[in-house]
Amino acid sequence: MPLPSSVLTRDSLLEIDHLFICVEAAVECSTLTDLGLTSMTEVLRRPQQGTASRSLFFENIYLELIWVEDEIAAQNHAAQSGIDFRSRAQPHNRASPFGMALRQTLDMSHRPFDLLPQPQDFNYSDTFVNFAAANLRLQNEPLCFVIPDAVSLIALLDRTSPIHQGLLNHAAGMKRLTRTTVTIDTTIQLTDSINMLQREGVIAVKPGALPLLELSFDEQVQQKMLDLRWLGIPLVLNY
C-alpha cells in the first residue's frame, strides 16, 4: 500500500516522528552518556520481533537503536512481516539499516479532516500502521511507514514530567531536529514513497555505497559534529 499521496501535496503534511537504526550489537547507555547523549536507561524488548532497542529523545523526534537478541524470533518475524532486522543490521548485505516513522504534521489547520481521528472516536483501528508495499520489498532504501497520533511521540512524551524533561536534556546540547539526510544506494531505482518524501522536503537523499544517516539539529548553531560510525552506528549528528 503506497503512502497516501493526499497528505503530501503542499509543505508536506507528513513529518518524521521517529527514526530507527538497525545495529549489529547492543548499545550501552554509558557509551552514549560519554558522548553527551541522554538515552533511556531501560532496554525495550520486543519478543515477537526478537529485537531489543535503546531510544534517545529530542524535542520533535526520537531515535531508536535496534539490535537482534533472538535470531529465530527475528527470522520468523521477517518471514511474516517482510521486515528483516537481521539483514538490515549487517552492512555487507547492502540493505539500508534505517527506518522512518512518519506522522501527520503538528499544524492541525493543514490536516485533511478525514485523516484526523478525534479522541472520542478512538478505537484499535486508529493504531493501524500504513506501510508502503514497494518500499517494504526494497531493502536498499530506508523502511518508511505512517503512524497515527495514538502511537506517536506526541502520545509518548509528557513535557510536564521531570523524567521526560530529563530525557530531552543532552549534555551535547542538541534539541530539535531541523534536517535529515540519508545516504542510499541509488543504483537501484528508489520507490515512489522515498522520492515523494525527498520532493516534499521531509528528507534529503545522497547517493552512496555505504548507508549513512545525518541528522542536523538547531540549524547547526554550535557548528559541531558527532560521528558514531566508530561504534558501528552509521550516524552523524550535526548541531
XYZ file of C-alpha atoms in Angstrom:
239
model
C 0.000 0.000 0.000
C 1.663 3.287 -1.077
C 1.975 6.258 1.205
C -1.230 8.278 0.769
C -0.381 10.989 -1.776
C -3.235 13.142 -0.491
C -1.208 14.033 2.584
C 1.882 15.095 0.630
C 0.526 17.819 -1.595
C 1.812 21.056 -0.025
C 4.507 21.810 2.510
C 4.374 18.155 3.304
C 1.619 17.190 5.673
C 3.865 14.410 6.916
C 6.864 14.820 9.174
C 9.272 12.456 10.882
C 8.014 11.114 14.197
C 10.901 8.783 14.905
C 13.814 7.092 13.214
C 15.428 3.753 13.836
C 18.828 2.314 13.030
C 19.475 -1.424 12.978
C 22.848 -2.188 14.558
C 24.751 -5.432 14.998
C 25.364 -5.206 18.746
C 23.718 -3.747 21.830
C 24.424 -0.084 22.518
C 25.148 0.697 26.162
C 23.620 3.697 27.888
C 27.010 4.608 29.407
C 28.606 4.776 25.955
C 26.038 7.296 24.791
C 26.328 9.275 28.028
C 30.079 9.621 27.495
C 29.297 11.226 24.131
C 26.938 13.764 25.674
C 23.762 11.935 24.705
C 20.945 11.058 27.097
C 19.158 7.779 26.423
C 16.591 5.577 28.087
C 18.298 3.522 30.779
C 15.873 0.665 30.173
C 16.161 -1.558 27.123
C 12.892 -2.106 25.261
C 12.443 -5.739 24.234
C 10.010 -6.973 21.593
C 9.988 -10.782 21.927
C 7.848 -11.355 18.831
C 10.372 -9.448 16.722
C 13.363 -10.923 18.514
C 14.740 -7.414 18.977
C 15.793 -5.028 21.713
C 16.346 -1.297 21.481
C 17.502 1.830 23.243
C 15.942 5.224 22.493
C 17.113 8.831 22.524
C 14.515 11.605 22.682
C 14.664 15.086 21.218
C 12.087 17.870 21.127
C 10.411 16.808 17.900
C 11.601 13.243 17.198
C 13.108 10.226 18.865
C 15.790 7.865 17.628
C 15.727 4.135 18.300
C 18.806 1.901 18.063
C 17.641 -1.672 17.388
C 19.571 -4.935 17.596
C 18.587 -8.596 17.338
C 18.613 -10.676 20.530
C 16.702 -13.759 19.349
C 17.764 -14.916 15.877
C 14.946 -17.447 15.487
C 12.219 -14.997 16.508
C 13.709 -12.351 14.202
C 13.775 -14.841 11.330
C 10.135 -15.780 11.907
C 9.140 -12.120 12.117
C 10.914 -11.405 8.824
C 9.049 -14.240 7.115
C 5.693 -12.993 8.412
C 6.127 -9.230 8.037
C 8.776 -8.715 5.379
C 10.832 -6.640 7.832
C 14.211 -8.312 8.264
C 16.037 -6.676 11.159
C 18.897 -9.180 10.864
C 19.631 -8.320 7.252
C 19.267 -4.588 7.808
C 21.786 -4.679 10.660
C 24.534 -6.223 8.513
C 26.341 -3.720 6.248
C 27.655 -6.363 3.821
C 24.062 -7.173 2.793
C 23.754 -3.719 1.171
C 20.438 -3.315 2.982
C 19.562 0.037 4.488
C 19.668 -0.128 8.303
C 17.279 2.800 8.642
C 13.564 3.203 9.227
C 11.377 6.305 9.302
C 8.041 6.545 11.070
C 6.010 9.453 9.756
C 3.183 11.297 11.440
C 0.809 13.991 10.289
C 2.246 17.431 10.913
C 1.507 19.133 14.200
C -0.122 22.050 12.366
C -3.747 20.993 12.833
C -5.070 23.614 10.397
C -3.429 21.856 7.453
C -4.583 18.331 8.239
C -7.085 16.659 5.958
C -10.234 16.169 8.026
C -10.611 12.503 7.150
C -7.069 11.753 8.381
C -7.520 13.423 11.760
C -9.021 10.971 14.273
C -10.994 12.583 17.062
C -10.235 11.401 20.636
C -13.831 10.370 21.273
C -13.756 8.206 18.132
C -10.564 6.358 19.051
C -10.520 2.607 18.666
C -7.939 -0.042 17.906
C -8.136 0.650 14.175
C -6.593 4.065 14.857
C -3.302 2.334 15.661
C -3.017 0.925 12.129
C 0.462 1.428 10.679
C 0.470 2.194 6.960
C 3.390 0.526 5.168
C 4.229 1.171 1.524
C 4.313 -2.232 -0.194
C 7.025 -1.388 -2.748
C 9.210 0.202 -0.080
C 8.704 -2.806 2.187
C 10.119 -5.074 -0.522
C 13.133 -2.910 -1.389
C 15.729 -3.320 1.347
C 18.334 -0.986 -0.122
C 16.287 2.053 0.963
C 15.023 3.063 4.420
C 11.787 1.482 5.548
C 9.104 4.171 5.766
C 5.629 3.999 7.241
C 2.886 6.271 8.537
C 1.702 6.024 12.139
C -1.332 7.575 13.875
C -1.027 10.095 16.694
C -2.090 7.419 19.179
C 1.347 5.767 18.941
C 3.443 8.830 18.044
C 5.919 10.914 20.016
C 3.019 13.222 20.851
C 1.382 10.410 22.828
C 4.607 9.091 24.376
C 6.133 12.319 25.638
C 4.722 14.198 28.627
C 6.560 17.514 28.724
C 5.295 18.210 32.253
C 7.075 15.112 33.567
C 10.509 15.756 35.134
C 11.621 12.323 33.912
C 10.649 13.109 30.338
C 12.221 16.556 30.583
C 15.431 14.841 31.644
C 15.366 12.628 28.555
C 15.312 15.751 26.375
C 18.351 17.229 28.106
C 21.537 16.226 26.271
C 24.902 17.394 27.577
C 25.993 17.909 23.964
C 23.201 20.467 23.661
C 21.218 19.334 20.625
C 17.476 19.892 20.918
C 15.372 19.984 17.764
C 15.877 18.090 14.505
C 15.986 20.519 11.569
C 17.272 18.382 8.681
C 17.518 14.681 7.824
C 19.882 13.397 5.138
C 20.059 9.732 4.178
C 22.755 8.136 2.042
C 21.183 5.454 -0.153
C 22.473 3.105 -2.832
C 20.746 4.776 -5.778
C 21.987 2.280 -8.376
C 18.602 0.650 -7.765
C 15.593 2.799 -8.610
C 14.019 4.264 -5.496
C 10.348 3.783 -4.724
C 7.716 6.476 -5.125
C 7.469 6.765 -1.347
C 11.115 7.774 -0.881
C 11.042 10.049 -3.933
C 7.922 11.735 -2.577
C 9.471 12.345 0.842
C 12.536 13.793 -0.857
C 10.483 16.001 -3.166
C 8.401 17.343 -0.278
C 11.490 18.182 1.777
C 10.892 15.666 4.555
C 14.305 14.111 3.869
C 17.309 14.756 1.641
C 18.883 11.840 -0.218
C 22.563 11.436 -1.071
C 23.868 8.653 -3.337
C 26.500 6.387 -1.835
C 27.589 2.790 -1.440
C 27.612 2.896 2.370
C 24.432 3.817 4.261
C 24.638 6.869 6.497
C 22.083 8.877 8.439
C 22.979 12.532 9.022
C 20.798 14.407 11.482
C 21.135 18.173 11.832
C 19.834 19.869 14.963
C 19.033 23.503 15.740
C 20.253 24.662 12.299
C 23.753 23.577 13.436
C 24.099 26.679 15.596
C 27.007 25.167 17.586
C 28.819 24.125 14.392
C 29.774 20.796 15.944
C 29.649 17.222 14.706
C 29.389 13.862 16.460
C 30.296 10.857 14.306
C 29.140 7.499 15.712
C 30.417 5.286 12.906
C 33.330 4.113 15.038
C 30.717 2.467 17.284
C 29.240 0.560 14.362
C 26.347 3.040 14.175
C 26.057 4.672 10.712
C 25.053 8.013 12.195
C 26.439 11.553 12.179
C 24.903 14.271 14.350
C 25.449 17.884 13.293
C 24.447 20.503 15.829
